[in-house]
XYZ file of C-alpha atoms in Angstrom:
479
model
C 78.396 112.606 127.553
C 77.195 109.571 125.573
C 79.511 107.108 123.877
C 78.466 108.288 120.401
C 79.166 112.023 121.149
C 82.522 111.158 122.874
C 83.471 109.255 119.687
C 82.622 112.056 117.403
C 84.525 114.494 119.670
C 87.425 112.189 119.920
C 87.396 111.597 116.182
C 87.384 115.473 115.564
C 90.279 116.401 117.806
C 92.274 113.138 116.771
C 91.698 114.183 113.014
C 92.976 117.751 113.965
C 96.184 116.393 115.552
C 96.765 114.080 112.771
C 96.317 116.746 109.982
C 98.392 119.112 112.181
C 101.185 116.854 112.660
C 101.169 115.559 109.099
C 100.912 118.988 107.444
C 103.999 119.801 109.604
C 105.874 116.704 108.499
C 105.113 117.051 104.924
C 106.611 120.694 104.932
C 109.587 119.536 106.864
C 110.236 116.393 104.678
C 109.871 118.469 101.571
C 112.578 120.811 102.661
C 114.773 117.913 104.014
C 114.179 115.829 100.863
C 115.546 118.753 98.895
C 118.576 119.378 101.175
C 119.656 115.715 101.894
C 120.263 112.775 99.689
C 118.386 109.546 99.178
C 121.163 107.743 100.926
C 120.509 109.600 104.123
C 116.944 108.577 104.224
C 118.207 104.981 103.391
C 120.414 104.840 106.433
C 117.447 105.770 108.720
C 115.375 103.197 106.724
C 117.735 100.510 107.816
C 116.748 101.022 111.458
C 113.010 100.750 110.829
C 112.672 97.217 111.777
C 114.686 97.640 115.010
C 112.721 100.735 116.060
C 109.425 99.002 115.550
C 110.641 95.967 117.310
C 111.929 97.803 120.376
C 108.682 99.980 120.687
C 106.632 96.641 120.644
C 108.795 95.138 123.456
C 108.684 98.163 125.691
C 104.741 98.505 125.397
C 104.386 94.737 125.830
C 100.759 95.063 124.890
C 99.979 96.419 128.507
C 98.693 99.750 127.383
C 96.095 98.073 125.242
C 95.239 96.018 128.450
C 94.943 99.197 130.270
C 92.480 100.627 127.669
C 90.233 97.642 127.694
C 90.269 97.170 131.564
C 87.236 99.048 132.673
C 88.343 99.307 136.502
C 91.860 100.153 135.981
C 93.250 102.051 139.056
C 96.340 103.769 140.442
C 98.112 100.417 141.034
C 97.525 99.151 137.533
C 98.925 102.486 135.853
C 101.896 102.712 138.087
C 102.795 98.923 137.489
C 102.853 99.440 133.962
C 104.715 102.588 133.991
C 107.675 101.174 135.832
C 107.663 98.012 133.915
C 107.807 100.054 130.834
C 110.811 101.955 132.034
C 112.744 98.882 133.014
C 112.021 97.246 129.486
C 113.021 100.537 127.722
C 116.468 100.567 129.372
C 116.968 96.873 128.497
C 115.989 97.534 125.013
C 118.314 100.497 124.598
C 121.274 98.614 126.229
C 120.729 95.635 123.574
C 120.635 98.054 120.737
C 123.787 99.887 122.020
C 125.676 96.619 122.341
C 124.450 95.364 119.065
C 125.196 98.660 116.992
C 128.411 97.224 115.575
C 126.877 93.990 114.468
C 123.974 95.851 112.780
C 126.316 98.061 110.976
C 128.353 95.113 109.799
C 125.182 93.496 108.463
C 124.372 96.307 106.285
C 128.080 97.141 105.513
C 127.617 100.690 106.665
C 130.177 101.682 109.120
C 128.546 105.087 109.833
C 125.404 103.238 111.122
C 127.076 102.182 114.414
C 127.180 105.740 115.882
C 123.730 106.605 114.498
C 122.062 103.689 116.117
C 123.576 104.529 119.672
C 122.171 108.029 119.389
C 118.995 107.481 117.384
C 117.834 104.626 119.804
C 117.835 107.011 122.773
C 114.130 107.324 122.113
C 113.728 103.902 123.793
C 114.572 105.482 127.027
C 112.366 108.526 126.440
C 109.079 106.910 125.279
C 108.355 104.946 128.341
C 108.208 108.198 130.557
C 104.952 109.250 128.718
C 103.381 105.954 127.449
C 100.937 105.645 130.470
C 100.004 109.450 130.412
C 99.132 109.063 126.601
C 97.249 105.773 127.314
C 95.120 107.496 130.016
C 94.144 110.138 127.352
C 93.308 107.673 124.844
C 91.227 105.730 127.328
C 89.164 108.914 128.154
C 89.202 109.935 124.450
C 90.686 113.199 125.473
C 92.355 113.679 121.966
C 92.270 117.438 122.380
C 94.874 117.433 124.933
C 96.882 115.018 122.900
C 96.698 117.536 120.086
C 97.994 120.307 122.220
C 101.031 118.235 123.049
C 101.807 116.587 119.659
C 101.568 119.428 117.161
C 104.002 121.855 118.991
C 106.475 119.034 119.483
C 106.426 118.070 115.716
C 106.969 121.867 114.763
C 109.776 122.548 117.088
C 111.427 119.091 116.346
C 111.028 119.662 112.550
C 112.611 123.119 112.679
C 115.565 121.654 114.644
C 116.033 119.100 112.029
C 115.836 121.712 109.202
C 118.487 123.809 110.968
C 120.876 120.784 111.196
C 120.303 120.047 107.500
C 121.088 123.437 106.509
C 124.182 123.531 108.697
C 125.464 120.424 106.686
C 124.860 117.666 109.294
C 123.419 115.316 106.720
C 121.835 112.138 108.206
C 122.264 113.511 111.608
C 119.549 116.135 110.898
C 117.123 113.140 110.788
C 118.626 111.808 114.053
C 118.296 115.227 115.865
C 114.777 115.761 114.684
C 113.481 112.279 115.926
C 115.130 112.908 119.347
C 113.984 116.420 119.714
C 110.199 115.583 118.820
C 110.139 112.610 121.211
C 111.795 114.487 124.082
C 109.366 117.317 123.787
C 106.465 114.999 123.571
C 107.446 113.317 126.818
C 107.953 116.507 128.692
C 104.553 117.895 127.624
C 102.686 114.734 128.383
C 103.967 115.165 131.926
C 103.046 118.901 132.028
C 99.575 118.245 130.723
C 98.699 114.998 132.425
C 97.420 115.271 135.880
C 98.512 111.662 136.615
C 101.687 110.769 138.392
C 102.966 107.417 139.255
C 102.950 105.909 142.735
C 105.944 104.078 143.973
C 104.490 100.772 143.602
C 104.632 97.587 141.399
C 101.781 95.280 141.957
C 102.862 91.902 140.522
C 99.422 90.574 140.435
C 98.241 93.508 138.257
C 101.350 92.856 136.187
C 100.425 89.187 135.680
C 96.874 90.268 134.587
C 97.919 92.928 132.155
C 100.946 90.942 130.856
C 98.698 87.863 130.500
C 96.531 89.829 127.916
C 99.484 91.648 126.458
C 102.101 88.963 126.083
C 100.424 87.373 123.154
C 99.798 90.983 121.679
C 103.504 91.572 122.400
C 104.603 88.501 120.492
C 102.296 89.331 117.683
C 103.358 92.974 117.773
C 107.034 91.883 117.560
C 106.311 89.713 114.651
C 104.298 92.393 113.022
C 106.949 94.997 113.677
C 109.687 92.804 112.188
C 107.654 92.009 109.060
C 106.019 95.387 108.617
C 109.463 96.690 108.170
C 111.130 93.494 106.756
C 111.248 94.879 103.423
C 113.507 97.800 104.715
C 115.813 95.112 106.018
C 115.785 92.968 102.724
C 116.166 96.084 100.406
C 118.971 97.542 102.794
C 120.765 94.217 102.608
C 120.543 93.137 98.930
C 120.215 96.515 97.141
C 122.067 99.758 97.040
C 121.368 102.196 100.018
C 120.149 104.718 97.547
C 117.204 102.227 96.539
C 116.260 101.812 100.150
C 116.128 105.619 100.247
C 113.613 105.694 97.330
C 111.709 102.875 99.041
C 111.660 104.530 102.487
C 110.441 107.923 101.054
C 107.829 106.387 99.028
C 106.566 104.300 102.025
C 106.560 107.422 104.329
C 104.495 109.491 101.764
C 102.160 106.712 101.375
C 101.660 106.581 105.006
C 100.499 110.381 105.169
C 96.825 109.777 104.193
C 96.773 106.380 105.714
C 97.861 107.662 109.096
C 95.705 110.811 108.854
C 92.556 108.970 108.100
C 92.908 105.452 109.278
C 95.087 105.857 112.392
C 92.811 108.682 113.576
C 89.958 106.371 113.613
C 91.854 103.471 114.980
C 92.781 105.443 118.000
C 89.316 106.291 118.722
C 87.654 103.198 117.935
C 89.514 100.837 120.213
C 88.389 102.486 123.250
C 84.918 102.834 121.834
C 84.838 99.143 120.687
C 86.003 98.156 124.148
C 82.963 99.855 125.812
C 80.579 97.914 123.694
C 82.612 94.675 123.548
C 79.765 92.558 124.986
C 77.099 93.669 122.402
C 77.861 91.895 119.049
C 75.117 93.730 117.111
C 76.399 97.089 118.027
C 79.923 96.203 117.394
C 79.061 94.914 113.818
C 77.061 98.099 113.010
C 79.853 100.356 114.572
C 82.630 98.413 112.565
C 80.736 98.490 109.333
C 80.094 102.159 109.454
C 83.644 103.049 110.506
C 85.314 100.979 107.929
C 83.023 102.332 105.149
C 83.723 106.145 106.442
C 87.538 105.436 106.390
C 87.731 103.941 102.888
C 85.243 106.497 101.555
C 87.855 109.232 102.314
C 91.025 107.113 101.908
C 90.106 105.644 98.548
C 90.163 108.875 96.385
C 93.293 110.152 97.913
C 95.185 106.906 97.365
C 93.777 106.490 93.738
C 94.540 110.133 92.875
C 98.079 109.669 94.327
C 98.708 106.657 92.003
C 97.466 108.536 88.967
C 99.123 111.938 89.636
C 102.494 110.456 91.349
C 104.772 111.693 88.682
C 103.859 115.429 88.511
C 103.354 115.300 92.359
C 107.011 114.010 93.055
C 108.545 116.498 90.517
C 106.876 119.503 92.225
C 107.383 118.513 95.726
C 110.746 116.550 95.880
C 112.359 117.497 92.601
C 113.705 115.435 89.820
C 116.241 113.394 91.766
C 113.334 111.539 93.685
C 111.602 110.349 90.342
C 112.940 106.854 90.652
C 110.731 106.462 93.773
C 107.484 107.012 91.721
C 106.750 103.497 90.732
C 107.589 102.307 94.345
C 105.099 104.842 95.602
C 102.344 103.774 93.185
C 102.442 100.222 94.023
C 102.652 100.856 97.916
C 99.360 103.088 97.604
C 97.499 99.805 96.742
C 98.895 98.395 100.185
C 97.624 101.593 101.891
C 94.126 101.032 100.830
C 94.141 97.657 102.690
C 95.609 98.924 105.956
C 92.382 100.311 107.641
C 90.407 96.935 106.940
C 93.246 95.014 108.543
C 93.473 97.458 111.590
C 89.816 97.331 112.352
C 89.405 93.501 112.036
C 92.355 93.064 114.396
C 90.892 95.524 116.902
C 87.669 93.204 117.075
C 89.875 90.354 118.162
C 91.543 92.521 120.885
C 88.476 93.895 122.427
C 87.175 90.216 122.432
C 90.273 89.333 124.597
C 91.286 86.756 122.008
C 94.957 87.838 121.880
C 95.659 84.091 121.438
C 93.861 84.159 118.103
C 95.449 87.354 117.180
C 98.806 85.881 117.705
C 98.078 82.715 115.706
C 96.878 84.846 112.784
C 100.067 86.873 112.854
C 102.314 83.857 112.767
C 100.251 82.464 109.763
C 100.555 85.651 107.873
C 104.146 86.256 108.521
C 105.043 82.757 107.367
C 103.526 83.612 104.136
C 105.379 86.765 103.928
C 108.774 84.905 104.429
C 107.605 82.580 101.563
C 106.681 85.452 99.284
C 110.047 87.281 99.941
C 112.112 84.106 99.047
C 110.179 83.582 95.910
C 110.271 87.170 94.744
C 113.807 88.209 95.633
C 115.537 86.742 92.858
C 113.364 88.818 90.462
C 114.119 92.273 91.733
C 112.563 94.950 93.977
C 109.375 95.357 91.878
C 108.693 91.667 92.321
C 109.024 92.287 96.082
C 106.566 95.060 96.018
C 103.916 93.344 93.921
C 104.296 90.281 96.314
C 103.437 92.751 99.224
C 100.180 93.654 97.399
C 99.139 90.006 96.917
C 100.146 89.218 100.507
C 97.872 92.140 101.967
C 94.825 90.742 99.996
C 95.504 87.341 101.503
C 95.809 88.863 104.941
C 92.506 90.639 104.511
C 90.804 87.377 103.958
C 92.274 85.712 106.843
C 91.729 88.661 109.337
C 88.083 89.225 108.117
C 87.156 85.591 108.365
C 88.008 85.174 112.034
C 86.898 88.587 113.226
C 83.699 88.364 111.343
C 82.726 85.286 113.195
C 82.767 86.984 116.448
C 80.219 89.710 115.350
C 78.421 87.961 112.422
C 80.047 89.897 109.676
C 81.658 87.490 107.254
C 84.276 88.240 104.519
C 81.664 88.328 101.669
C 79.500 90.926 103.376
C 82.400 93.024 104.071
C 83.404 92.889 100.463
C 79.928 93.637 99.557
C 79.901 96.783 101.665
C 83.193 98.171 100.504
C 83.121 97.169 96.726
C 80.974 100.200 95.699
C 83.491 102.533 97.346
C 86.376 101.034 95.264
C 84.304 100.996 92.137
C 83.409 104.844 92.416
C 87.150 105.451 93.214
C 88.182 103.438 90.082
C 85.895 105.355 87.833
C 87.132 108.779 89.345
C 90.691 107.836 88.918
C 90.200 107.016 85.352
C 88.587 110.422 84.838
C 91.557 111.786 86.703
C 94.010 110.023 84.317
C 92.196 111.094 81.140
C 92.363 114.822 82.028
C 96.151 114.496 83.062
C 97.000 112.599 79.844
C 95.278 115.132 77.532
C 97.115 118.142 79.066
C 100.422 118.703 77.178
C 102.882 121.451 76.239
C 101.489 124.058 78.612
C 103.165 126.378 80.964
C 103.460 124.983 84.549
C 102.747 121.607 82.942
C 103.015 119.520 86.302
C 101.011 122.132 88.205
C 98.217 121.990 85.808
C 98.147 118.304 85.537
C 97.970 118.054 89.357
C 95.210 120.669 89.842
C 92.977 119.768 86.820
C 93.341 116.056 87.106
C 92.670 116.264 91.004
C 89.713 118.575 90.643
C 88.120 116.305 87.831
C 88.563 113.063 90.009
C 87.123 114.737 93.259
C 84.114 116.054 91.371
C 83.220 112.845 89.619
C 83.822 110.859 92.938
C 81.450 112.962 94.901
C 78.882 113.417 92.032
C 78.682 109.591 91.744
C 78.566 109.209 95.571
C 75.726 111.648 95.764
C 73.873 110.331 92.774
C 74.108 106.616 93.885
C 73.337 107.570 97.667
C 76.364 105.368 98.690
C 76.131 104.371 102.367
C 79.083 106.277 103.647
C 78.144 109.343 101.685
C 74.815 109.299 103.432
C 76.194 108.540 106.832
C 78.539 111.375 106.557
C 75.760 113.817 105.545
C 73.125 112.681 108.027
C 75.551 111.993 111.094
C 78.732 114.121 110.712
C 77.374 117.239 108.974
C 74.330 117.432 111.189
C 76.581 117.343 114.349
């Protein structure tokens, strides 16, 4: 099977998995949000930075090294497997012993016991990390779909049962543990690979040599991607963190479905053509345009229709989260561009440059938080938007040099998509604003505004023959 065919198959199954998981999680989240209080989600939001940090340390960038290593064998996989287990145990012990200090930092005594149970995922995840990596390397996303969707459904049902029984925040803890445990068990069942009792220190040095810089970058990125949870949890009421956490998680639904699906497929695909810069440039351009072509209208319409959407889905008690969600949607639009630019650096083996760029960007983040914090939570959010624009310039400048695709050419290729999205968003807003005093007002605004926006977006794209529209029609539909 050719690389192109495997990529298309991988995209299809990965997208099916993402949509299956996210549809399930949307339904579960809607019911949980109606049962639980914003403060419950705020307590879990306080753990976001620690969970992300722990996962980065466990992986240590070595699974990425396995994917880009063309001749990885049993000794490579077994070595990474046992190292991951050892690091997972150390990370859990560190969190267990630090639980009291963390709860004191946030002034939330209930957080101590939550940490000790919630972080058991650090012991579960390493058991299936290599099995999952092997599937990604082979682009076998069909099997991954078979594993992920049932685990999400069963774990979600378990969480809902706990919430209905009045367990509060522990419903979220139980759901997370159940989903991760089922994932790990099923990856062992479906995967034909089993570790050998061997740790090859030469192979460890090789993979860690590549992964160490990615690990440091990943740790930095994990901390700073979730630093707003930390800052809001420390300096604002826990309910406000609950609003922010919910808005951020809802923003991630389209981003994860569309962007992460392709990111998972593109890294192994980029790795196979890492020595051909022209192919890398063409593949990168097409993928970035295709992702933004589908993500842009979703995020734009979400901004415009946020209020009726929240009122219908989450009820009135979550309306204070609407402006958070609208601002965060701007950040969601930038995520895929960051992801693919950084993938270029990884497949080129420039983990050193990857690390340097992360340090520069996160230094700017600290400065932005210090400046914005005295002006309140909305200043923090808009600072996030500005910093993401700056990060795009930094990432695309360096990755563009490797494949001959500079910042301005990237902007030129994606600007038409944003322009069409803005026009469609304006049409959506006009329709929504004109509808007043009718039965089922929120539903009518959501449906009529969304339909008008979608029609305008695709009509303009068809009439202007934009590149991603033509690519989709000639490549994807013909397949």
